[in-house]
Amino acid sequence: MSILHSLIFFGAPRSEIDSNDLNDRINLERAKIYFSHTKISLLSLFLGLIIGVVLLDFFEVSWTLITLWSLALSTLGIVLFRYEQHVHALTLTPQNVGILIAKRLGISFGIALVWGLFIPLMPESSKLAYTLSYIAMSTFVHIGFLSFSLIPMQFCINFLGVLLPFEATLVSEYFKTDDPFFAILAAIFMLCEGVLFLKALVNAKTAVRVIVLNEKLKDEILASAEAKKRIEYLAYHDHLTGVWNRRYIENFIDALRKERHTFGIILLDMNYFKEINDTYGHAFGDELLIGFVQTMQPALPKSACLGRLGGDEFIVVLRECHSYTVLEETMLTLKALLKKVYTINAVEITSSTSVGAALYPIDANDVEALIRLADERMYADKHKDHRIFNP
């Protein structure tokens, strides 16, 4: 499969493709463009068919042979059309794209070979017939060159299929007649198509390089968008727990004040968190804070806003809180819920939480005063007997 892919997707500037993922995406893009040339392929085929029939009739070739040749090309044209319809109904993937193109190339080789049989049908030793045939053959190959620069193998298939019968006929004529015209025409055909093949490789590299640049640009735009999104996220979220940070909470409370909402805040502080950190390490403490948040979040009302002010201090803003009764019920529920055993790395820690609350605008009219009052009440709660941690 790797050899098949290498042959089909020959011409890519490998030095500019720095990952397998990028290589797959480039090959898929090449394949999409390649399979988008169905109309051009069929148009060139049937235009060539008409030109061939006119030339064969001009040189008075039997209509039986003309008909058989035309039917063979027409049949292959229909096969090509049906196959490309089938491909367009599929989703191209790195796994199937090589096989799909290989089958397409097989059909193309059959078409080129039948097209090349146009030459043996011409009158023997007719220089005019072979000259016109050369023009017709070259036109067919050139159309492949123009239409399939992203897949140089297509050009090779067109060239090889046409070349075999054409060159064989010219060489045969040369040995029959000993006329250098046929040898010269064969050499010209080989030379011209050889130069064209080299040009096809250059075009392929240029076309693929454009795709590479486009894909890399997409990556940069995506990375930039993700970075911007990440910066915006970190601007208002706590990087460890994922809850809102102090900046967002202050803005949120300020917005509620401007809307003249009555709301409550609850400050929560994990007891003896410093001792836990000192005993088990900061990584352990981080896991404990994450577990603390995960325990609390499901118990909060949907309209509540949970944030981390710093360290082990958290705040809950209750948007729809209009009385001390609701505020106290929520505060006591959280206090009871957060008195639990956490198991981290096979270590069990029993922890409790100090809480303090305040109600706006009854307790204070500005954000700083409201948080300060809730903080004082929380520390008053902390000064009670909470000796649970025993390292």
Short mmCIF file of C-alpha atoms in Angstrom, two decimals:
data_model
loop_
_atom_site.label_atom_id
_atom_site.label_comp_id
_atom_site.label_asym_id
_atom_site.label_seq_id
_atom_site.Cartn_x
_atom_site.Cartn_y
_atom_site.Cartn_z
CA MET A 1 0.00 0.00 0.00
CA SER A 2 2.87 2.40 0.77
CA ILE A 3 4.43 1.75 -2.66
CA LEU A 4 1.05 2.35 -4.33
CA HIS A 5 0.63 5.63 -2.45
CA SER A 6 4.17 6.70 -3.33
CA LEU A 7 3.52 6.12 -7.03
CA ILE A 8 0.09 7.77 -7.06
CA PHE A 9 1.05 10.78 -4.98
CA PHE A 10 4.47 11.23 -6.54
CA GLY A 11 5.61 14.84 -6.87
CA ALA A 12 4.98 16.18 -3.37
CA PRO A 13 7.76 18.34 -1.85
CA ARG A 14 8.60 16.00 1.04
CA SER A 15 10.90 18.49 2.74
CA GLU A 16 7.87 20.75 3.38
CA ILE A 17 5.62 18.02 4.79
CA ASP A 18 6.57 17.55 8.42
CA SER A 19 3.93 15.09 9.65
CA ASN A 20 1.89 12.09 8.52
CA ASP A 21 -1.32 13.96 9.32
CA LEU A 22 -0.36 16.83 7.03
CA ASN A 23 0.67 14.37 4.32
CA ASP A 24 -2.73 12.61 4.55
CA ARG A 25 -4.61 15.90 4.32
CA ILE A 26 -2.58 17.01 1.31
CA ASN A 27 -3.19 13.70 -0.46
CA LEU A 28 -6.93 13.95 0.23
CA GLU A 29 -7.00 17.47 -1.19
CA ARG A 30 -5.14 16.29 -4.29
CA ALA A 31 -7.62 13.44 -4.68
CA LYS A 32 -10.63 15.75 -4.33
CA ILE A 33 -9.31 18.02 -7.07
CA TYR A 34 -8.40 15.01 -9.22
CA PHE A 35 -11.90 13.54 -8.98
CA SER A 36 -13.45 16.94 -9.69
CA HIS A 37 -12.23 16.69 -13.32
CA THR A 38 -14.91 14.23 -14.42
CA LYS A 39 -16.52 16.60 -16.92
CA ILE A 40 -13.17 17.57 -18.45
CA SER A 41 -12.22 13.89 -18.76
CA LEU A 42 -15.44 12.91 -20.49
CA LEU A 43 -15.44 16.00 -22.70
CA SER A 44 -11.89 15.31 -23.89
CA LEU A 45 -12.76 11.65 -24.46
CA PHE A 46 -15.78 12.30 -26.65
CA LEU A 47 -14.19 15.21 -28.51
CA GLY A 48 -11.28 12.89 -29.26
CA LEU A 49 -13.73 10.22 -30.35
CA ILE A 50 -15.37 12.61 -32.83
CA ILE A 51 -11.98 13.74 -34.22
CA GLY A 52 -10.88 10.12 -34.52
CA VAL A 53 -14.03 9.07 -36.37
CA VAL A 54 -13.69 12.03 -38.78
CA LEU A 55 -10.05 11.17 -39.51
CA LEU A 56 -10.73 7.46 -39.94
CA ASP A 57 -13.62 8.21 -42.28
CA PHE A 58 -11.45 10.68 -44.20
CA PHE A 59 -8.92 7.93 -44.84
CA GLU A 60 -11.72 5.55 -45.81
CA VAL A 61 -11.26 3.09 -42.97
CA SER A 62 -13.95 0.39 -42.77
CA TRP A 63 -16.99 1.54 -40.84
CA THR A 64 -17.05 -1.80 -39.06
CA LEU A 65 -13.64 -1.02 -37.52
CA ILE A 66 -14.64 2.56 -36.82
CA THR A 67 -17.81 1.36 -35.08
CA LEU A 68 -15.96 -1.20 -32.96
CA TRP A 69 -13.34 1.36 -31.97
CA SER A 70 -16.00 3.94 -31.14
CA LEU A 71 -18.05 1.47 -29.10
CA ALA A 72 -14.98 0.45 -27.11
CA LEU A 73 -14.15 4.07 -26.26
CA SER A 74 -17.79 4.94 -25.51
CA THR A 75 -18.13 1.93 -23.21
CA LEU A 76 -15.02 2.89 -21.29
CA GLY A 77 -16.30 6.47 -21.10
CA ILE A 78 -19.55 5.22 -19.51
CA VAL A 79 -17.54 3.04 -17.08
CA LEU A 80 -15.46 6.11 -16.15
CA PHE A 81 -18.59 8.22 -15.61
CA ARG A 82 -20.28 5.58 -13.43
CA TYR A 83 -17.13 5.01 -11.42
CA GLU A 84 -16.62 8.69 -10.68
CA GLN A 85 -20.28 8.97 -9.65
CA HIS A 86 -19.58 6.13 -7.21
CA VAL A 87 -16.48 7.92 -5.86
CA HIS A 88 -18.37 11.20 -5.40
CA ALA A 89 -20.90 9.35 -3.22
CA LEU A 90 -18.12 8.14 -0.92
CA THR A 91 -16.17 9.91 1.80
CA LEU A 92 -12.52 10.06 0.85
CA THR A 93 -10.21 8.91 3.65
CA PRO A 94 -6.45 8.27 3.89
CA GLN A 95 -7.32 4.55 3.93
CA ASN A 96 -9.39 4.36 0.72
CA VAL A 97 -8.06 7.21 -1.43
CA GLY A 98 -5.10 5.25 -2.84
CA ILE A 99 -7.24 2.31 -4.01
CA LEU A 100 -9.89 4.63 -5.50
CA ILE A 101 -7.32 6.55 -7.54
CA ALA A 102 -5.60 3.31 -8.61
CA LYS A 103 -8.90 2.00 -10.02
CA ARG A 104 -9.46 5.33 -11.76
CA LEU A 105 -5.99 5.09 -13.30
CA GLY A 106 -6.78 1.56 -14.48
CA ILE A 107 -9.84 2.82 -16.37
CA SER A 108 -7.75 5.68 -17.78
CA PHE A 109 -5.11 3.25 -19.05
CA GLY A 110 -7.80 1.26 -20.83
CA ILE A 111 -9.10 4.42 -22.48
CA ALA A 112 -5.61 5.53 -23.52
CA LEU A 113 -4.80 2.07 -24.90
CA VAL A 114 -7.99 1.95 -27.01
CA TRP A 115 -7.37 5.52 -28.13
CA GLY A 116 -3.85 4.49 -29.18
CA LEU A 117 -5.30 1.69 -31.33
CA PHE A 118 -6.52 4.51 -33.56
CA ILE A 119 -3.07 4.43 -35.21
CA PRO A 120 -3.09 0.81 -36.51
CA LEU A 121 -6.42 1.55 -38.19
CA MET A 122 -4.83 4.19 -40.43
CA PRO A 123 -3.70 3.37 -43.99
CA GLU A 124 -0.22 1.86 -43.99
CA SER A 125 2.73 4.05 -45.03
CA SER A 126 0.59 7.18 -45.27
CA LYS A 127 2.70 10.06 -43.99
CA LEU A 128 -0.32 12.38 -43.83
CA ALA A 129 -2.27 9.83 -41.82
CA TYR A 130 0.53 9.36 -39.32
CA THR A 131 1.17 13.09 -39.06
CA LEU A 132 -2.50 13.77 -38.28
CA SER A 133 -2.49 10.81 -35.91
CA TYR A 134 0.51 12.28 -34.12
CA ILE A 135 -1.36 15.55 -33.67
CA ALA A 136 -4.42 13.70 -32.38
CA MET A 137 -2.33 11.52 -30.03
CA SER A 138 -0.44 14.52 -28.68
CA THR A 139 -3.69 16.40 -28.09
CA PHE A 140 -5.05 13.50 -26.03
CA VAL A 141 -1.89 13.29 -23.92
CA HIS A 142 -1.77 17.08 -23.50
CA ILE A 143 -5.32 17.12 -22.19
CA GLY A 144 -4.21 14.64 -19.55
CA PHE A 145 -1.28 16.92 -18.78
CA LEU A 146 -3.52 19.96 -18.39
CA SER A 147 -6.24 18.21 -16.40
CA PHE A 148 -4.22 16.09 -14.00
CA SER A 149 -1.15 18.04 -12.97
CA LEU A 150 -1.81 17.10 -9.33
CA ILE A 151 -1.46 13.39 -10.13
CA PRO A 152 1.50 12.98 -12.52
CA MET A 153 0.72 9.25 -12.72
CA GLN A 154 -2.38 10.12 -14.76
CA PHE A 155 -0.16 11.77 -17.36
CA CYS A 156 2.07 8.67 -17.40
CA ILE A 157 -0.98 6.45 -17.92
CA ASN A 158 -2.24 8.57 -20.83
CA PHE A 159 1.24 8.73 -22.33
CA LEU A 160 1.99 5.03 -21.93
CA GLY A 161 -1.40 3.84 -23.21
CA VAL A 162 -1.13 5.98 -26.35
CA LEU A 163 2.60 5.51 -26.79
CA LEU A 164 2.67 1.71 -26.95
CA PRO A 165 0.56 1.19 -30.11
CA PHE A 166 1.73 4.45 -31.70
CA GLU A 167 5.46 3.76 -31.33
CA ALA A 168 5.03 0.09 -32.26
CA THR A 169 3.24 1.08 -35.48
CA LEU A 170 5.80 3.75 -36.42
CA VAL A 171 8.75 1.40 -35.79
CA SER A 172 7.02 -1.31 -37.80
CA GLU A 173 6.48 1.12 -40.68
CA TYR A 174 10.11 2.21 -40.55
CA PHE A 175 11.38 -1.36 -40.88
CA LYS A 176 8.89 -2.07 -43.65
CA THR A 177 9.66 0.99 -45.77
CA ASP A 178 13.11 2.00 -44.53
CA ASP A 179 11.73 5.55 -44.66
CA PRO A 180 13.39 7.78 -41.99
CA PHE A 181 10.16 9.83 -41.76
CA PHE A 182 8.62 7.23 -39.44
CA ALA A 183 11.73 7.01 -37.26
CA ILE A 184 11.90 10.81 -37.00
CA LEU A 185 8.18 11.06 -36.14
CA ALA A 186 8.60 8.39 -33.45
CA ALA A 187 11.63 10.24 -32.02
CA ILE A 188 9.81 13.58 -32.07
CA PHE A 189 6.83 12.03 -30.28
CA MET A 190 9.09 10.47 -27.63
CA LEU A 191 11.09 13.67 -27.14
CA CYS A 192 8.06 15.98 -26.94
CA GLU A 193 6.18 13.76 -24.52
CA GLY A 194 9.33 13.24 -22.43
CA VAL A 195 9.76 17.00 -22.07
CA LEU A 196 6.06 17.31 -21.29
CA PHE A 197 6.39 14.64 -18.62
CA LEU A 198 9.18 16.59 -16.91
CA LYS A 199 7.00 19.69 -17.13
CA ALA A 200 4.16 17.72 -15.56
CA LEU A 201 6.40 16.88 -12.59
CA VAL A 202 7.32 20.53 -12.15
CA ASN A 203 3.65 21.52 -12.34
CA ALA A 204 2.76 18.82 -9.82
CA LYS A 205 5.34 20.09 -7.34
CA THR A 206 4.10 23.66 -7.77
CA ALA A 207 0.43 22.69 -7.41
CA VAL A 208 1.09 20.50 -4.39
CA ARG A 209 3.22 23.22 -2.80
CA VAL A 210 0.22 25.55 -3.00
CA ILE A 211 -1.89 22.90 -1.23
CA VAL A 212 0.84 22.47 1.41
CA LEU A 213 0.90 26.21 2.06
CA ASN A 214 -2.91 26.34 2.26
CA GLU A 215 -3.01 23.45 4.72
CA LYS A 216 -0.28 24.99 6.86
CA LEU A 217 -2.13 28.31 6.79
CA LYS A 218 -5.28 26.50 7.96
CA ASP A 219 -3.25 24.98 10.80
CA GLU A 220 -1.90 28.38 11.81
CA ILE A 221 -5.36 29.96 11.72
CA LEU A 222 -6.78 27.08 13.77
CA ALA A 223 -3.90 27.26 16.27
CA SER A 224 -4.35 31.03 16.54
CA ALA A 225 -8.11 30.64 17.11
CA GLU A 226 -7.52 27.95 19.74
CA ALA A 227 -4.89 30.08 21.45
CA LYS A 228 -7.25 33.06 21.45
CA LYS A 229 -10.01 30.88 22.85
CA ARG A 230 -7.65 29.55 25.51
CA ILE A 231 -6.54 33.07 26.48
CA GLU A 232 -10.16 34.19 26.71
CA TYR A 233 -10.94 31.13 28.84
CA LEU A 234 -8.01 31.74 31.21
CA ALA A 235 -8.97 35.41 31.51
CA TYR A 236 -12.13 34.44 33.39
CA HIS A 237 -11.54 30.88 34.64
CA ASP A 238 -9.40 29.32 37.31
CA HIS A 239 -6.73 27.25 35.54
CA LEU A 240 -6.83 24.42 38.12
CA THR A 241 -10.49 23.80 38.91
CA GLY A 242 -12.13 25.33 35.82
CA VAL A 243 -14.54 27.50 37.86
CA TRP A 244 -14.79 31.28 37.44
CA ASN A 245 -11.90 33.39 38.76
CA ARG A 246 -11.92 36.51 40.94
CA ARG A 247 -12.01 38.86 37.95
CA TYR A 248 -15.16 37.29 36.53
CA ILE A 249 -16.86 37.06 39.93
CA GLU A 250 -16.28 40.75 40.63
CA ASN A 251 -17.66 41.68 37.19
CA PHE A 252 -20.62 39.35 37.72
CA ILE A 253 -21.48 40.87 41.11
CA ASP A 254 -21.04 44.38 39.72
CA ALA A 255 -23.48 43.55 36.89
CA LEU A 256 -26.04 42.25 39.41
CA ARG A 257 -25.70 45.46 41.40
CA LYS A 258 -26.31 47.59 38.29
CA GLU A 259 -29.41 45.52 37.53
CA ARG A 260 -30.57 46.16 41.14
CA HIS A 261 -30.80 42.45 41.95
CA THR A 262 -31.03 41.18 45.46
CA PHE A 263 -28.44 38.44 45.78
CA GLY A 264 -26.37 36.57 48.31
CA ILE A 265 -22.76 35.46 48.45
CA ILE A 266 -21.21 32.58 50.38
CA LEU A 267 -17.46 32.37 51.00
CA LEU A 268 -15.99 28.92 51.63
CA ASP A 269 -12.53 28.08 52.92
CA MET A 270 -11.17 24.55 53.41
CA ASN A 271 -9.96 24.09 56.97
CA TYR A 272 -6.30 23.18 57.49
CA PHE A 273 -5.58 23.18 53.78
CA LYS A 274 -2.06 24.57 54.39
CA GLU A 275 -1.23 21.70 56.75
CA ILE A 276 -2.49 19.19 54.17
CA ASN A 277 -0.35 20.81 51.49
CA ASP A 278 2.73 20.82 53.69
CA THR A 279 2.24 17.16 54.64
CA TYR A 280 1.32 15.59 51.29
CA GLY A 281 2.59 18.11 48.75
CA HIS A 282 1.06 20.63 46.37
CA ALA A 283 0.01 18.03 43.78
CA PHE A 284 -2.04 16.30 46.48
CA GLY A 285 -3.51 19.66 47.50
CA ASP A 286 -4.47 20.41 43.90
CA GLU A 287 -6.34 17.11 43.62
CA LEU A 288 -8.12 17.92 46.90
CA LEU A 289 -9.26 21.31 45.57
CA ILE A 290 -10.56 19.68 42.38
CA GLY A 291 -12.48 17.12 44.48
CA PHE A 292 -13.80 19.96 46.66
CA VAL A 293 -15.25 21.73 43.59
CA GLN A 294 -16.64 18.50 42.11
CA THR A 295 -18.45 17.79 45.39
CA MET A 296 -19.93 21.28 45.57
CA GLN A 297 -21.03 21.93 41.98
CA PRO A 298 -23.93 19.42 41.74
CA ALA A 299 -25.51 20.85 44.91
CA LEU A 300 -25.66 24.45 43.65
CA PRO A 301 -28.75 25.99 42.00
CA LYS A 302 -28.46 26.38 38.21
CA SER A 303 -28.49 30.17 38.56
CA ALA A 304 -25.63 30.15 41.10
CA CYS A 305 -22.12 31.21 40.10
CA LEU A 306 -19.14 29.38 41.63
CA GLY A 307 -15.69 30.95 41.63
CA ARG A 308 -12.25 30.62 43.18
CA LEU A 309 -10.84 33.74 44.81
CA GLY A 310 -7.43 32.21 45.42
CA GLY A 311 -5.75 29.41 47.36
CA ASP A 312 -8.46 27.33 49.03
CA GLU A 313 -11.00 30.17 49.16
CA PHE A 314 -14.12 29.90 46.99
CA ILE A 315 -17.23 32.01 46.53
CA VAL A 316 -20.80 31.16 45.54
CA VAL A 317 -23.00 33.97 44.22
CA LEU A 318 -26.70 33.17 44.59
CA ARG A 319 -28.48 35.23 41.97
CA GLU A 320 -32.00 34.33 43.04
CA CYS A 321 -31.61 34.85 46.77
CA HIS A 322 -33.96 37.36 48.39
CA SER A 323 -33.79 36.45 52.06
CA TYR A 324 -31.45 35.34 54.84
CA THR A 325 -33.48 32.15 55.13
CA VAL A 326 -32.56 30.96 51.62
CA LEU A 327 -28.96 32.12 52.09
CA GLU A 328 -28.57 30.28 55.40
CA GLU A 329 -30.17 27.07 54.08
CA THR A 330 -27.78 26.99 51.12
CA MET A 331 -24.79 27.80 53.33
CA LEU A 332 -25.55 25.03 55.85
CA THR A 333 -26.23 22.52 53.05
CA LEU A 334 -22.82 23.22 51.52
CA LYS A 335 -21.10 23.12 54.91
CA ALA A 336 -22.58 19.67 55.66
CA LEU A 337 -21.89 18.37 52.15
CA LEU A 338 -18.24 19.42 52.22
CA LYS A 339 -17.51 17.71 55.53
CA LYS A 340 -16.45 14.45 53.95
CA VAL A 341 -13.66 11.99 53.39
CA TYR A 342 -11.57 12.44 50.23
CA THR A 343 -9.46 9.56 48.92
CA ILE A 344 -6.47 10.68 46.88
CA ASN A 345 -3.67 8.31 45.86
CA ALA A 346 -4.88 5.77 48.44
CA VAL A 347 -4.70 8.42 51.19
CA GLU A 348 -7.90 9.32 53.06
CA ILE A 349 -8.37 12.89 54.22
CA THR A 350 -11.33 14.02 56.30
CA SER A 351 -11.93 17.69 55.62
CA SER A 352 -14.35 20.39 56.67
CA THR A 353 -15.13 23.89 55.45
CA SER A 354 -15.61 27.28 57.07
CA VAL A 355 -18.34 29.44 55.58
CA GLY A 356 -19.51 33.02 55.74
CA ALA A 357 -22.36 34.78 53.92
CA ALA A 358 -23.74 38.23 53.15
CA LEU A 359 -26.86 39.53 51.44
CA TYR A 360 -26.97 42.45 49.00
CA PRO A 361 -28.13 45.21 49.46
CA ILE A 362 -29.12 44.55 53.06
CA ASP A 363 -25.56 43.92 54.36
CA ALA A 364 -23.58 46.20 52.01
CA ASN A 365 -24.02 48.36 48.93
CA ASP A 366 -20.69 47.72 47.17
CA VAL A 367 -18.79 44.61 46.11
CA GLU A 368 -15.71 45.07 48.31
CA ALA A 369 -17.71 45.70 51.47
CA LEU A 370 -19.99 42.73 50.74
CA ILE A 371 -17.08 40.32 50.23
CA ARG A 372 -15.25 41.74 53.28
CA LEU A 373 -18.28 41.15 55.49
CA ALA A 374 -18.74 37.58 54.24
CA ASP A 375 -15.00 37.04 54.79
CA GLU A 376 -15.23 38.24 58.41
CA ARG A 377 -18.13 35.89 59.07
CA MET A 378 -16.22 33.02 57.46
CA TYR A 379 -13.20 33.59 59.71
CA ALA A 380 -15.46 33.79 62.71
CA ASP A 381 -16.76 30.36 61.72
CA LYS A 382 -13.18 29.13 61.23
CA HIS A 383 -12.18 30.14 64.75
CA LYS A 384 -14.62 27.60 66.17
CA ASP A 385 -13.34 24.08 66.86
CA HIS A 386 -12.62 22.45 63.51
CA ARG A 387 -9.73 20.25 64.55
CA ILE A 388 -10.29 17.41 62.08
CA PHE A 389 -6.94 17.12 60.30
CA ASN A 390 -4.52 14.91 62.18
CA PRO A 391 -1.37 14.30 60.12
#
